[in-house]
PDB file of N, CA and C in Angstrom:
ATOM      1  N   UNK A  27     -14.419 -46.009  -6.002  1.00  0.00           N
ATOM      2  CA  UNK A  27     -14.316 -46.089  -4.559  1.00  0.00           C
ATOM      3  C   UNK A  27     -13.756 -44.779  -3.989  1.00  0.00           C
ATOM      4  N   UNK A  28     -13.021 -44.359  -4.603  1.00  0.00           N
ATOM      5  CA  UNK A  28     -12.320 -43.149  -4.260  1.00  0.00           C
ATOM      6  C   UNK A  28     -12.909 -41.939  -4.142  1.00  0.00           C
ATOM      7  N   UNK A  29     -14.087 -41.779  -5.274  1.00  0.00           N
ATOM      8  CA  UNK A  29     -15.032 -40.416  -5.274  1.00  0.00           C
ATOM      9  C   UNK A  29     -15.849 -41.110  -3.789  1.00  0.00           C
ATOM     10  N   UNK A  30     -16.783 -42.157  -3.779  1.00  0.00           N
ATOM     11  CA  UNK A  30     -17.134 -41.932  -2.709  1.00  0.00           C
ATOM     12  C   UNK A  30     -16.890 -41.759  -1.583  1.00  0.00           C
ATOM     13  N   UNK A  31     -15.196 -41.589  -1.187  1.00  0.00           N
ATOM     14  CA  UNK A  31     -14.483 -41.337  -0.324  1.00  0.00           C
ATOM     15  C   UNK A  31     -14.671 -39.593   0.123  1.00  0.00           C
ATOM     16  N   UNK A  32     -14.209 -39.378  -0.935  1.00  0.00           N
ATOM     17  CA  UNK A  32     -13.868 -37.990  -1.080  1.00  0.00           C
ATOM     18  C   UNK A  32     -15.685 -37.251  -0.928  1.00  0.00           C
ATOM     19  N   UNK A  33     -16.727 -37.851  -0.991  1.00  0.00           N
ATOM     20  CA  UNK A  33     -17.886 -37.066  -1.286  1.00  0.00           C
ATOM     21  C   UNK A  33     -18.495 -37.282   0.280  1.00  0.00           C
ATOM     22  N   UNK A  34     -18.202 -38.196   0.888  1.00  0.00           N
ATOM     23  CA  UNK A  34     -18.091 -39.004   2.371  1.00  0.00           C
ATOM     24  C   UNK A  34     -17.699 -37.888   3.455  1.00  0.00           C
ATOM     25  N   UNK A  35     -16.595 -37.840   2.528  1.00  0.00           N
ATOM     26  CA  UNK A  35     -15.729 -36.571   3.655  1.00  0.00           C
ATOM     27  C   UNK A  35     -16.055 -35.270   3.785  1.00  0.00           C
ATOM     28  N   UNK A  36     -16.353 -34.770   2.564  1.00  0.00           N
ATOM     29  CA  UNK A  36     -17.225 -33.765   2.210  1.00  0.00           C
ATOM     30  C   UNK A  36     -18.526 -33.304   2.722  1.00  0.00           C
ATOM     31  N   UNK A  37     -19.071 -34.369   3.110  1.00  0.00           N
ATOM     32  CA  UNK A  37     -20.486 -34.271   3.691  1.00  0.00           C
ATOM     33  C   UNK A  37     -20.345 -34.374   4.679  1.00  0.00           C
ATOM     34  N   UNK A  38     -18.828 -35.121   5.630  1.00  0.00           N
ATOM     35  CA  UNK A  38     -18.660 -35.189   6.973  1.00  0.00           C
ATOM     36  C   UNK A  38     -18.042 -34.076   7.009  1.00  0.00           C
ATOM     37  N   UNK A  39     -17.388 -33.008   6.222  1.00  0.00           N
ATOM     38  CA  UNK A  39     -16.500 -32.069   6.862  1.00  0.00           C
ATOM     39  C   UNK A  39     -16.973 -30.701   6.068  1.00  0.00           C
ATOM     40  N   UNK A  40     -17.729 -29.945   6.440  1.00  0.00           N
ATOM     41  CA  UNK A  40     -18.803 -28.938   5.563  1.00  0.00           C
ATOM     42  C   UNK A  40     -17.272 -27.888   5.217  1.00  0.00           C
ATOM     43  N   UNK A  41     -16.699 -27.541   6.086  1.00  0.00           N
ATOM     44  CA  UNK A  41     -15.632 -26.715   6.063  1.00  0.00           C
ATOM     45  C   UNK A  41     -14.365 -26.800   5.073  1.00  0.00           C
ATOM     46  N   UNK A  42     -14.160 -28.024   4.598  1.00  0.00           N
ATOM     47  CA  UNK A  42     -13.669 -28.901   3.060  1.00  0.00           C
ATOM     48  C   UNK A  42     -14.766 -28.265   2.624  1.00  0.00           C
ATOM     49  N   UNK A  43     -16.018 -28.286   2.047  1.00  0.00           N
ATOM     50  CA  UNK A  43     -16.592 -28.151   1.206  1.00  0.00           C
ATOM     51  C   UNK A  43     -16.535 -27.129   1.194  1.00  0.00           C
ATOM     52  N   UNK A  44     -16.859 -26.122   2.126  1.00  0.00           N
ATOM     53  CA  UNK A  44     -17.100 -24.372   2.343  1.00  0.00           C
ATOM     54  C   UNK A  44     -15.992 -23.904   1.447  1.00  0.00           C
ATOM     55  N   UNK A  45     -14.476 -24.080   1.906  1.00  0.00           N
ATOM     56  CA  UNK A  45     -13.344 -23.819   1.305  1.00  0.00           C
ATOM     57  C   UNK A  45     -13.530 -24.256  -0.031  1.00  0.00           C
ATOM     58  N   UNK A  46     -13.998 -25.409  -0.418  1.00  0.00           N
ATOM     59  CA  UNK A  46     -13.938 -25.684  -1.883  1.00  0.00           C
ATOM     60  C   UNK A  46     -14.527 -24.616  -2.897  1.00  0.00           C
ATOM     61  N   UNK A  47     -16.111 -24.592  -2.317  1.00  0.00           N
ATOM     62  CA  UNK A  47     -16.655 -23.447  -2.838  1.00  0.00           C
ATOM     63  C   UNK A  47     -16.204 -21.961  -2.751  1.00  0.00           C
ATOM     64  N   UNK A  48     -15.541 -21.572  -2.068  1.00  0.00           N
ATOM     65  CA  UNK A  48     -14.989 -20.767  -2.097  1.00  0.00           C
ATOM     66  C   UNK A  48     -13.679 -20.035  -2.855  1.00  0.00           C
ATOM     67  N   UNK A  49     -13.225 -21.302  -2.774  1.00  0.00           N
ATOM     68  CA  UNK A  49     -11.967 -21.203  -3.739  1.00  0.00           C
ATOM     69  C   UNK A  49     -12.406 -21.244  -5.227  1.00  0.00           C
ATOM     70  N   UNK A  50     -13.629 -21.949  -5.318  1.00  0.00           N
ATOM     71  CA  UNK A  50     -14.028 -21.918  -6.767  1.00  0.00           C
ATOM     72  C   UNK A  50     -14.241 -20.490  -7.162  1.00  0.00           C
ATOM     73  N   UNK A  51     -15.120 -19.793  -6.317  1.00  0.00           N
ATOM     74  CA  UNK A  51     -15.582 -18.609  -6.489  1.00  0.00           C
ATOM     75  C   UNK A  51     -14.751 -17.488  -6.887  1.00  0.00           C
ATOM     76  N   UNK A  52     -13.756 -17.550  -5.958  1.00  0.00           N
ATOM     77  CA  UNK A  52     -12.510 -16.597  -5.997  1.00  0.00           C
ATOM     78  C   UNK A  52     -11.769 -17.034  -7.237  1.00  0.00           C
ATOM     79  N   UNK A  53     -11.539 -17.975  -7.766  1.00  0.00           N
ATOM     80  CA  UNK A  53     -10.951 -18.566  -9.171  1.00  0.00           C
ATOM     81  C   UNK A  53     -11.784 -17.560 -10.407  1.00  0.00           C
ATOM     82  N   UNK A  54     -13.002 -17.921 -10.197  1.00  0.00           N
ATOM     83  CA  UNK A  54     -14.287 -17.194 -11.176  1.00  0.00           C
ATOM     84  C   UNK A  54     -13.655 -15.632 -11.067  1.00  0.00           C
ATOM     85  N   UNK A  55     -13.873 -15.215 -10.142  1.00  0.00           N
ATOM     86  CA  UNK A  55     -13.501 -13.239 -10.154  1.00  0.00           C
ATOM     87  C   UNK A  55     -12.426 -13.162 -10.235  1.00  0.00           C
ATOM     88  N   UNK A  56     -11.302 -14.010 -10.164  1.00  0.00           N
ATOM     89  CA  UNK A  56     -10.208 -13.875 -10.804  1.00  0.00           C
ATOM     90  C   UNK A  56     -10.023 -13.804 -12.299  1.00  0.00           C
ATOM     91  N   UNK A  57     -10.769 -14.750 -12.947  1.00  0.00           N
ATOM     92  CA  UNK A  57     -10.952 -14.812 -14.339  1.00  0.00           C
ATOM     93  C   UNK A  57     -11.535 -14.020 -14.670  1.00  0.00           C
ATOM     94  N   UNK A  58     -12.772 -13.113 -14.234  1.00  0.00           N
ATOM     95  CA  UNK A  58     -13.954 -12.044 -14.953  1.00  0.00           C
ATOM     96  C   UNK A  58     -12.743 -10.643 -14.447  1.00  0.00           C
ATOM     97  N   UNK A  59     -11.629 -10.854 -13.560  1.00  0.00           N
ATOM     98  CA  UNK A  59     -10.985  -9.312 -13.143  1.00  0.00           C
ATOM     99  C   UNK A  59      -9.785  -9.449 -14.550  1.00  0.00           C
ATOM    100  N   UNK A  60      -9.697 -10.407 -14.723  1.00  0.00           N
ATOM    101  CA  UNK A  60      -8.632 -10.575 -15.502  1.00  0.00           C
ATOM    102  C   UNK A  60      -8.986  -9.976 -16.781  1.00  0.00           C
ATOM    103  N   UNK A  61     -10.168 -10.703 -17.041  1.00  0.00           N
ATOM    104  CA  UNK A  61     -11.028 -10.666 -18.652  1.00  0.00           C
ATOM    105  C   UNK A  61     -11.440  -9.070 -18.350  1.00  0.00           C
ATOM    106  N   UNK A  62     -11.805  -8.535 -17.529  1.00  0.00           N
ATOM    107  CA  UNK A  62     -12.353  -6.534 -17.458  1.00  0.00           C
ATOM    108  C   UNK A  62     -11.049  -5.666 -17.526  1.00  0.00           C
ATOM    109  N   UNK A  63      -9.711  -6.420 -16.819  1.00  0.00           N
ATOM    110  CA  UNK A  63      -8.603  -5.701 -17.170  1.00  0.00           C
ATOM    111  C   UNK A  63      -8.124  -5.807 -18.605  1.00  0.00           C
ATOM    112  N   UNK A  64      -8.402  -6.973 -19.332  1.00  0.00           N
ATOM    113  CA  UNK A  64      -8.070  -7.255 -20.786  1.00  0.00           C
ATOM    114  C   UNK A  64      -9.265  -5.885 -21.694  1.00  0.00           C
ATOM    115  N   UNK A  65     -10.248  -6.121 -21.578  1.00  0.00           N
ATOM    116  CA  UNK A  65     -11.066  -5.864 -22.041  1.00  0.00           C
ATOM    117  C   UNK A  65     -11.037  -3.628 -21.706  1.00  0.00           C
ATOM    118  N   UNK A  66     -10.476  -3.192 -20.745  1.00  0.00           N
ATOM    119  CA  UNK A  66     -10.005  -1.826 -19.987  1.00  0.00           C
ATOM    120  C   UNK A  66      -9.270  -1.944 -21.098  1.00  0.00           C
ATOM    121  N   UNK A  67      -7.949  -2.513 -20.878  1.00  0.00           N
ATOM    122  CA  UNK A  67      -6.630  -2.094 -21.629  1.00  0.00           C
ATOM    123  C   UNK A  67      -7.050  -2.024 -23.354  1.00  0.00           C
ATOM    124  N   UNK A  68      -7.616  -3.023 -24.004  1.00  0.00           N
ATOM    125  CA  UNK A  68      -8.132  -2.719 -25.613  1.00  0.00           C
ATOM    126  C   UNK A  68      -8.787  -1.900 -25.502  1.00  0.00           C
ATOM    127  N   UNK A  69      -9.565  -1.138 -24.838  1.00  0.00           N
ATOM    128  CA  UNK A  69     -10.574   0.208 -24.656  1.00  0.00           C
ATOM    129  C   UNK A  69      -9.690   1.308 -25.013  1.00  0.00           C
ATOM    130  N   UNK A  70      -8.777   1.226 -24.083  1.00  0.00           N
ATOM    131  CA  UNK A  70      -7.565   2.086 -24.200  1.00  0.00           C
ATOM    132  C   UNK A  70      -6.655   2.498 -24.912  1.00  0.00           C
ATOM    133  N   UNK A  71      -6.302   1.549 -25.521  1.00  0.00           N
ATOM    134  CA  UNK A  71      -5.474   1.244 -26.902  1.00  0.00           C
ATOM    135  C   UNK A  71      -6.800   1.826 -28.299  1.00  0.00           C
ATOM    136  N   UNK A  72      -7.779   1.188 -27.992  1.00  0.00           N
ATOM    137  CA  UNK A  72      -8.639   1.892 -29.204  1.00  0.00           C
ATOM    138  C   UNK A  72      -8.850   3.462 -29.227  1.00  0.00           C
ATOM    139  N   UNK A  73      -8.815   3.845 -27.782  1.00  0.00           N
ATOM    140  CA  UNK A  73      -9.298   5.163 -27.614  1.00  0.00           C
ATOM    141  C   UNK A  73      -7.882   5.784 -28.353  1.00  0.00           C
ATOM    142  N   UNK A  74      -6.458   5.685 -27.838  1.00  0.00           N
ATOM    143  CA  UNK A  74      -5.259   6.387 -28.115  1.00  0.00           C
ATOM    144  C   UNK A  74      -5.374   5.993 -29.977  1.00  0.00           C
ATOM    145  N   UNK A  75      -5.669   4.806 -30.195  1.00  0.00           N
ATOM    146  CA  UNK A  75      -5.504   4.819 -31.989  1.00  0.00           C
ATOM    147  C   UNK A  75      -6.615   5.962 -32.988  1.00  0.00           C
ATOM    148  N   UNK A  76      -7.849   6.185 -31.876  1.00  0.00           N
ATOM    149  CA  UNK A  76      -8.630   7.068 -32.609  1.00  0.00           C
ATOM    150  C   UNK A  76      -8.431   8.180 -32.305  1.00  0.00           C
ATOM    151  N   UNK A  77      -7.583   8.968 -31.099  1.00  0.00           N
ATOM    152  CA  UNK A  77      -7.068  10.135 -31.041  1.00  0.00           C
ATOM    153  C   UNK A  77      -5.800   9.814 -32.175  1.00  0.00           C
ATOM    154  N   UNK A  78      -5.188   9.774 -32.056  1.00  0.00           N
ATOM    155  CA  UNK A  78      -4.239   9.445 -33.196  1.00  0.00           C
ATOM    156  C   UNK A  78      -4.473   9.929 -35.024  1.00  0.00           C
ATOM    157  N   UNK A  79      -5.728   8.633 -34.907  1.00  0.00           N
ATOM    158  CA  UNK A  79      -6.146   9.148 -36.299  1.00  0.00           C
ATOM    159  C   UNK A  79      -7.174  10.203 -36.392  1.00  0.00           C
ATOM    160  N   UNK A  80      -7.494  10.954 -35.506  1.00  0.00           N
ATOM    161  CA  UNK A  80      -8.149  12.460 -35.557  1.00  0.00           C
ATOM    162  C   UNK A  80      -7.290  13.534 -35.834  1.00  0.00           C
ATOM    163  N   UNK A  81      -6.048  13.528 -34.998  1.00  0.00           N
ATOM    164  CA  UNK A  81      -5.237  14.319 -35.572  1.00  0.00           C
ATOM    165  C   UNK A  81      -4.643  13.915 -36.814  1.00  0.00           C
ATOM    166  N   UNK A  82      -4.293  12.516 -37.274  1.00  0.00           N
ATOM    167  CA  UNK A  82      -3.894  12.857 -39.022  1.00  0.00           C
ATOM    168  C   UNK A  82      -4.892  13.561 -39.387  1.00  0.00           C
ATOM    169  N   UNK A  83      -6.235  12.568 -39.098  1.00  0.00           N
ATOM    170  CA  UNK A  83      -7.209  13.430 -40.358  1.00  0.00           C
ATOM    171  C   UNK A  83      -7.337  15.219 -40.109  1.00  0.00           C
ATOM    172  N   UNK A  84      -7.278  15.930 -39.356  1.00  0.00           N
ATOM    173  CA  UNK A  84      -6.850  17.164 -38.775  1.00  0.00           C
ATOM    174  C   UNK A  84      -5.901  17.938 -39.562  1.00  0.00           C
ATOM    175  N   UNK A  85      -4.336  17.600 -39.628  1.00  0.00           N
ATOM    176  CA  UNK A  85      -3.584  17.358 -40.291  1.00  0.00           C
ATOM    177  C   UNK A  85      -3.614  17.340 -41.646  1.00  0.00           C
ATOM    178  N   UNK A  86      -4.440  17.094 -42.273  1.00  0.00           N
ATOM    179  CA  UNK A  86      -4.515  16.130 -43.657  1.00  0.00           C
ATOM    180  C   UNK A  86      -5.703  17.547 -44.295  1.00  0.00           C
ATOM    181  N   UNK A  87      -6.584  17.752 -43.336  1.00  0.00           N
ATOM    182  CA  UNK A  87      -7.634  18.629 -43.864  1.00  0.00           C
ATOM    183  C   UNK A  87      -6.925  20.194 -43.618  1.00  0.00           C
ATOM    184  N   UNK A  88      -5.786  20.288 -42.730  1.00  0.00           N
ATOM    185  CA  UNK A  88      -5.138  21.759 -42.740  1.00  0.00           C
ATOM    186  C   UNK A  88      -3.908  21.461 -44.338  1.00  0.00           C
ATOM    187  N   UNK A  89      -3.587  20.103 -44.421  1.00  0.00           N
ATOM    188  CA  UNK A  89      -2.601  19.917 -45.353  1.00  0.00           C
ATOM    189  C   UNK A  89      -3.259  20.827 -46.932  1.00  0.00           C
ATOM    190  N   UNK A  90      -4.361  20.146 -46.981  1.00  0.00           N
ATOM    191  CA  UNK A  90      -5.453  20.298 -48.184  1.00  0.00           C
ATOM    192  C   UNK A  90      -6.095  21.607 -48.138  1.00  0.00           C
ATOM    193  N   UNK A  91      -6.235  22.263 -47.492  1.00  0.00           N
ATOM    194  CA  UNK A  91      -6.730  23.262 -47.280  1.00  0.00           C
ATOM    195  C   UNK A  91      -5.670  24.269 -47.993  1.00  0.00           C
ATOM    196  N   UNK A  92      -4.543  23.980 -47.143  1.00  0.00           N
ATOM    197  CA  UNK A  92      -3.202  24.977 -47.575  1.00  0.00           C
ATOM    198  C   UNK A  92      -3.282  24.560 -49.049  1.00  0.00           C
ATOM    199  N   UNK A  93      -3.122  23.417 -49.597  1.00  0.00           N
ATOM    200  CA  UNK A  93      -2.645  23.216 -51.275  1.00  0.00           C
ATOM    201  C   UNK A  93      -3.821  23.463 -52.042  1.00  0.00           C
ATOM    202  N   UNK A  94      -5.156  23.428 -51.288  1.00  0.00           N
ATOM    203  CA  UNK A  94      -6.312  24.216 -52.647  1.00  0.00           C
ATOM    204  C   UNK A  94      -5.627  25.763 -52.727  1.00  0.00           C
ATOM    205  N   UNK A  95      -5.399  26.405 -51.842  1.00  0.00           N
ATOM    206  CA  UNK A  95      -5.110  27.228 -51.690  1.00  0.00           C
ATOM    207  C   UNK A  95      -3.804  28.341 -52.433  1.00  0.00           C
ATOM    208  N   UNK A  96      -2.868  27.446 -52.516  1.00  0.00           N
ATOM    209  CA  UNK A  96      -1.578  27.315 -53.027  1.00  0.00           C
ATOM    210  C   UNK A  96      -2.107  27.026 -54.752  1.00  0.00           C
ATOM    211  N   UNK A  97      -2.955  25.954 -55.178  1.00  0.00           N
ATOM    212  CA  UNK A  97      -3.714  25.518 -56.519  1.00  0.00           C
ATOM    213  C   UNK A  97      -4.504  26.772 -56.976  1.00  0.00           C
ATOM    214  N   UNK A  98      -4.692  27.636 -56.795  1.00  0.00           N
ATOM    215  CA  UNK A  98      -5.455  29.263 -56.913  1.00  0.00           C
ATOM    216  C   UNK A  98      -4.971  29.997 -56.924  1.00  0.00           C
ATOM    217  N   UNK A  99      -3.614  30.361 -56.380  1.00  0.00           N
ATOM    218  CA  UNK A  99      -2.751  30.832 -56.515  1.00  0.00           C
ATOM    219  C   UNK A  99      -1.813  30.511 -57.654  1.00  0.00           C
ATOM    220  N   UNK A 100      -1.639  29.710 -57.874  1.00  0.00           N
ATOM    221  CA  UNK A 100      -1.004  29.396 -58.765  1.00  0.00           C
ATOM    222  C   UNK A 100      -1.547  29.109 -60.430  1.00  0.00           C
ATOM    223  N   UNK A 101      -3.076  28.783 -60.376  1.00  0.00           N
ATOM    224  CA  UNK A 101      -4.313  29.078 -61.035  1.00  0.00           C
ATOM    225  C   UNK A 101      -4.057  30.679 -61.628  1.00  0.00           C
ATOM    226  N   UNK A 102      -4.339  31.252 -60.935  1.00  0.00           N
ATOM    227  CA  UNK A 102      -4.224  32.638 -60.783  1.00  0.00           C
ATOM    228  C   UNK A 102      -3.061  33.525 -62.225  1.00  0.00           C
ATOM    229  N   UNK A 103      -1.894  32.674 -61.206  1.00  0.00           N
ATOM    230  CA  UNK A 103       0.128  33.053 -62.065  1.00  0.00           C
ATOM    231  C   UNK A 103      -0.648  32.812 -63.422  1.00  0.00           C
ATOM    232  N   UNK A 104      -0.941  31.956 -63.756  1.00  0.00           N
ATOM    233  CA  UNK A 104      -0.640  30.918 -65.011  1.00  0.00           C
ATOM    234  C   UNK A 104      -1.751  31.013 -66.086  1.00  0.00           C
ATOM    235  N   UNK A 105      -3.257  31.731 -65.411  1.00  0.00           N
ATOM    236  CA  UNK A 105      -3.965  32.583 -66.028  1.00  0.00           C
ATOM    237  C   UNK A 105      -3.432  34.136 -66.268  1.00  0.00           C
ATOM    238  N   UNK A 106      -2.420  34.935 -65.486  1.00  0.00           N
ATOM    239  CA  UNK A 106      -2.381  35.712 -65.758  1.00  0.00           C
ATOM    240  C   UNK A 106      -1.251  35.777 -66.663  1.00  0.00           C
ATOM    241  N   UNK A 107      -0.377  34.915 -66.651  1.00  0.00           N
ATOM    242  CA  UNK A 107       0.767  34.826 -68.017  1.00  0.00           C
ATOM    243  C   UNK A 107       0.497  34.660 -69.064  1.00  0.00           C
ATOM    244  N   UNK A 108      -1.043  34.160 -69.246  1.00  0.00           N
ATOM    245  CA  UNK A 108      -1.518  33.204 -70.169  1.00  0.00           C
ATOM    246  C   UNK A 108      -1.585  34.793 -71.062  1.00  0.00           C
ATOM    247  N   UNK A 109      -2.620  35.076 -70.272  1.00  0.00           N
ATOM    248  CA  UNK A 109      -3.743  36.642 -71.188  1.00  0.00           C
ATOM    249  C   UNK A 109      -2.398  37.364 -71.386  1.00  0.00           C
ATOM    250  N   UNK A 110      -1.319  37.535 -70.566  1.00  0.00           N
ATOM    251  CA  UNK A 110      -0.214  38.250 -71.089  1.00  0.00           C
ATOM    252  C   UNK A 110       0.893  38.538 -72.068  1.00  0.00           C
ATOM    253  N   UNK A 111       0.795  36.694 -72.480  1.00  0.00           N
ATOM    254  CA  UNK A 111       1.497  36.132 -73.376  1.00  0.00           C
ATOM    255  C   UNK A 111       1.253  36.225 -74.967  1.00  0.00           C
ATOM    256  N   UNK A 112       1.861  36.818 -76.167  1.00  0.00           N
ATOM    257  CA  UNK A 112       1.019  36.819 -77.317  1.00  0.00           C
ATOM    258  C   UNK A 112       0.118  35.602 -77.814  1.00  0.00           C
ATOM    259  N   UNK A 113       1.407  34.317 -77.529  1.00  0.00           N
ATOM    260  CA  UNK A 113       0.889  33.377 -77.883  1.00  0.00           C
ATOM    261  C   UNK A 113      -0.521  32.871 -77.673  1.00  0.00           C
ATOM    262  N   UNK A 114      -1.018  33.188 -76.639  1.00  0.00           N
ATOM    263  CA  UNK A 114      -2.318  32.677 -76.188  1.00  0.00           C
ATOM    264  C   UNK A 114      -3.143  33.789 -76.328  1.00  0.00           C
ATOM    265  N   UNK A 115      -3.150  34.672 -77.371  1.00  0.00           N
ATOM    266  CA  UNK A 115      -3.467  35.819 -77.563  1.00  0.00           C
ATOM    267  C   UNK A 115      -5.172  35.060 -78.247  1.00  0.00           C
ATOM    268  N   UNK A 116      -5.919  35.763 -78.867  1.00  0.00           N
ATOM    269  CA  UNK A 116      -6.981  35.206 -79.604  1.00  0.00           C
ATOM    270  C   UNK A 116      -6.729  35.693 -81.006  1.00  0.00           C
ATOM    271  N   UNK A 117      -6.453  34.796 -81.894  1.00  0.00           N
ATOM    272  CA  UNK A 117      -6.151  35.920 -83.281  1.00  0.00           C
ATOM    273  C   UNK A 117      -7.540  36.265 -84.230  1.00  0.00           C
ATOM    274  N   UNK A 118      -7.261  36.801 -85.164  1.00  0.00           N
ATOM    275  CA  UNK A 118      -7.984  37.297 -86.240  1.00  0.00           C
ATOM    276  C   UNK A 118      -7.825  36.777 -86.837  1.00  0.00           C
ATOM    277  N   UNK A 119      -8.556  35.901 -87.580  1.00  0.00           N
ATOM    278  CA  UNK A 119      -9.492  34.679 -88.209  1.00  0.00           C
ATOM    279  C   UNK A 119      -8.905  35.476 -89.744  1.00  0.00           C
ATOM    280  N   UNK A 120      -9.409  36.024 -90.490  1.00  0.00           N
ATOM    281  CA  UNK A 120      -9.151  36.823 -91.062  1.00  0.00           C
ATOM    282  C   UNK A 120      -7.236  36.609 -91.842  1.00  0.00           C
ATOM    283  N   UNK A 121      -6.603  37.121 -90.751  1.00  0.00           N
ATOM    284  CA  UNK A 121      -5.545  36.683 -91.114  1.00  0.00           C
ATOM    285  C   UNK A 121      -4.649  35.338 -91.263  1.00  0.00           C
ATOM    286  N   UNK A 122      -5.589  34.283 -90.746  1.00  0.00           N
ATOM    287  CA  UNK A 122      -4.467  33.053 -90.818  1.00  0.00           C
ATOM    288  C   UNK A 122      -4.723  32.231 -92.117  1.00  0.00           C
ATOM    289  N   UNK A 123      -3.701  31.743 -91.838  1.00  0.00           N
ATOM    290  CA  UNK A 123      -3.607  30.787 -93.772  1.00  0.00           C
ATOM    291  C   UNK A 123      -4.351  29.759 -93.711  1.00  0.00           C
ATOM    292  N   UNK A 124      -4.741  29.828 -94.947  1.00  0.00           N
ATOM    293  CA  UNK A 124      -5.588  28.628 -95.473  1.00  0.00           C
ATOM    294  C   UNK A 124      -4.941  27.561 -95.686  1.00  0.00           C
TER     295      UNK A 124
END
């Protein structure tokens, strides 16, 4: 009894209804402004986490760069102590014991 009250009135009072629809509407773009501001802000947050990890990886490839670098150098020391050293000399076959 009550809906047909209310659907009665509705049809007698377009301006109840106008407002109804209206308010529905404005509810809706409230929810889709809400959901585009949600949806902005994770944009945002993804964008700052992949600047982020551009500079480690940045970072990481000047890190590596320096220690191949430093590894050749030090390559280098440890070949040249080597040939310098008797021990690592090459001997004469000839002389070692049987």
């Amino acid at each position: 009894h009550l809906s047909r009250t209310l659907s009665s009135k509705a049809e007698r009072d377009p301006s109840t209804m106008m407002n109804a629809d209206m308010d529905a509407v404005e509810a809706e773009n409230q929810v889709e402004l809400e959901e585009k501001t949600r949806l902005i802000n994770q944009v945002l947050e993804l964008q700052h986490t992949l600047e982020d990890l551009s500079a480690r990886v940045d970072a990481v490839k000047e890190e590596n760069l320096k220690l191949k670098s430093e590894n050749q150098v030090l390559g280098q020391y440890i070949e040249n102590l080597m040939s310098a050293s008797s021990v690592f000399q090459t001997t004469d076959t000839k002389s070692k014991r049987k």
